[in-house]
mmCIF file of C-alpha atoms in Angstrom:
data_model
loop_
_atom_site.group_PDB
_atom_site.id
_atom_site.type_symbol
_atom_site.label_atom_id
_atom_site.label_comp_id
_atom_site.label_asym_id
_atom_site.label_seq_id
_atom_site.Cartn_x
_atom_site.Cartn_y
_atom_site.Cartn_z
ATOM 1 C CA MET A 1 -49.070 16.807 -46.324
ATOM 2 C CA THR A 2 -49.935 16.196 -49.795
ATOM 3 C CA SER A 3 -52.361 12.934 -50.757
ATOM 4 C CA GLU A 4 -49.400 11.433 -51.881
ATOM 5 C CA ASN A 5 -47.303 10.937 -49.035
ATOM 6 C CA LEU A 6 -50.143 10.499 -47.069
ATOM 7 C CA SER A 7 -51.310 6.899 -48.991
ATOM 8 C CA ASN A 8 -46.812 6.393 -49.227
ATOM 9 C CA ALA A 9 -47.239 6.842 -45.442
ATOM 10 C CA VAL A 10 -49.985 4.673 -45.252
ATOM 11 C CA GLN A 11 -48.368 1.597 -47.680
ATOM 12 C CA LYS A 12 -45.077 1.597 -45.577
ATOM 13 C CA HIS A 13 -46.940 1.110 -42.281
ATOM 14 C CA GLU A 14 -48.586 -1.623 -43.371
ATOM 15 C CA GLN A 15 -45.192 -3.459 -44.564
ATOM 16 C CA ALA A 16 -43.850 -3.019 -41.532
ATOM 17 C CA MET A 17 -47.100 -3.668 -39.267
ATOM 18 C CA LYS A 18 -46.722 -7.026 -41.801
ATOM 19 C CA ARG A 19 -42.988 -7.729 -40.680
ATOM 20 C CA PRO A 20 -42.378 -10.606 -37.853
ATOM 21 C CA ASP A 21 -41.488 -8.215 -34.935
ATOM 22 C CA MET A 22 -38.113 -8.622 -33.990
ATOM 23 C CA THR A 23 -37.499 -5.202 -32.253
ATOM 24 C CA THR A 24 -39.628 -6.128 -28.651
ATOM 25 C CA LYS A 25 -37.445 -9.347 -27.937
ATOM 26 C CA SER A 26 -34.066 -7.453 -28.362
ATOM 27 C CA THR A 27 -35.418 -4.024 -26.416
ATOM 28 C CA GLN A 28 -36.845 -6.443 -23.548
ATOM 29 C CA LYS A 29 -33.591 -8.062 -23.268
ATOM 30 C CA SER A 30 -31.305 -5.722 -23.260
ATOM 31 C CA PHE A 31 -33.224 -3.598 -20.438
ATOM 32 C CA GLN A 32 -33.375 -6.644 -18.369
ATOM 33 C CA THR A 33 -29.644 -6.632 -18.643
ATOM 34 C CA ARG A 34 -29.821 -3.096 -17.533
ATOM 35 C CA SER A 35 -31.799 -3.692 -15.111
ATOM 36 C CA TYR A 36 -29.955 -6.185 -13.504
ATOM 37 C CA LYS A 37 -26.586 -4.215 -13.623
ATOM 38 C CA LYS A 38 -28.255 -1.660 -11.880
ATOM 39 C CA LYS A 39 -29.702 -4.395 -9.301
ATOM 40 C CA GLN A 40 -25.980 -5.396 -8.901
ATOM 41 C CA VAL A 41 -24.492 -2.303 -8.324
ATOM 42 C CA ILE A 42 -26.961 -1.501 -6.104
ATOM 43 C CA CYS A 43 -26.325 -4.314 -3.787
ATOM 44 C CA GLU A 44 -22.634 -3.955 -4.747
ATOM 45 C CA GLU A 45 -23.274 -0.415 -2.573
ATOM 46 C CA LYS A 46 -25.258 -1.698 -0.516
ATOM 47 C CA GLU A 47 -22.713 -4.157 0.831
ATOM 48 C CA ARG A 48 -20.112 -0.899 1.386
ATOM 49 C CA LEU A 49 -22.469 1.016 3.284
ATOM 50 C CA ALA A 50 -22.334 -2.318 5.345
ATOM 51 C CA GLU A 51 -18.429 -2.656 5.593
ATOM 52 C CA LYS A 52 -18.823 1.299 6.269
ATOM 53 C CA ASN A 53 -21.671 0.728 8.859
ATOM 54 C CA SER A 54 -19.030 -1.770 10.104
ATOM 55 C CA LEU A 55 -15.934 -0.231 10.825
ATOM 56 C CA TRP A 56 -18.157 3.239 12.756
ATOM 57 C CA LYS A 57 -19.800 0.545 15.492
ATOM 58 C CA SER A 58 -16.420 -1.325 16.203
#
């Protein structure tokens, strides 16, 4: 890496650090949505298993 490339990369990094951080909020939001959907699927799976178990018992 040449010194010109290095100074260019440092400048870009500094500019990026000055920008308001928009990515973390949207990333957290999508992660929360994913984890919620995952929990929903797990609950549905548990309900199905409970129904199967009650059918086996009767």
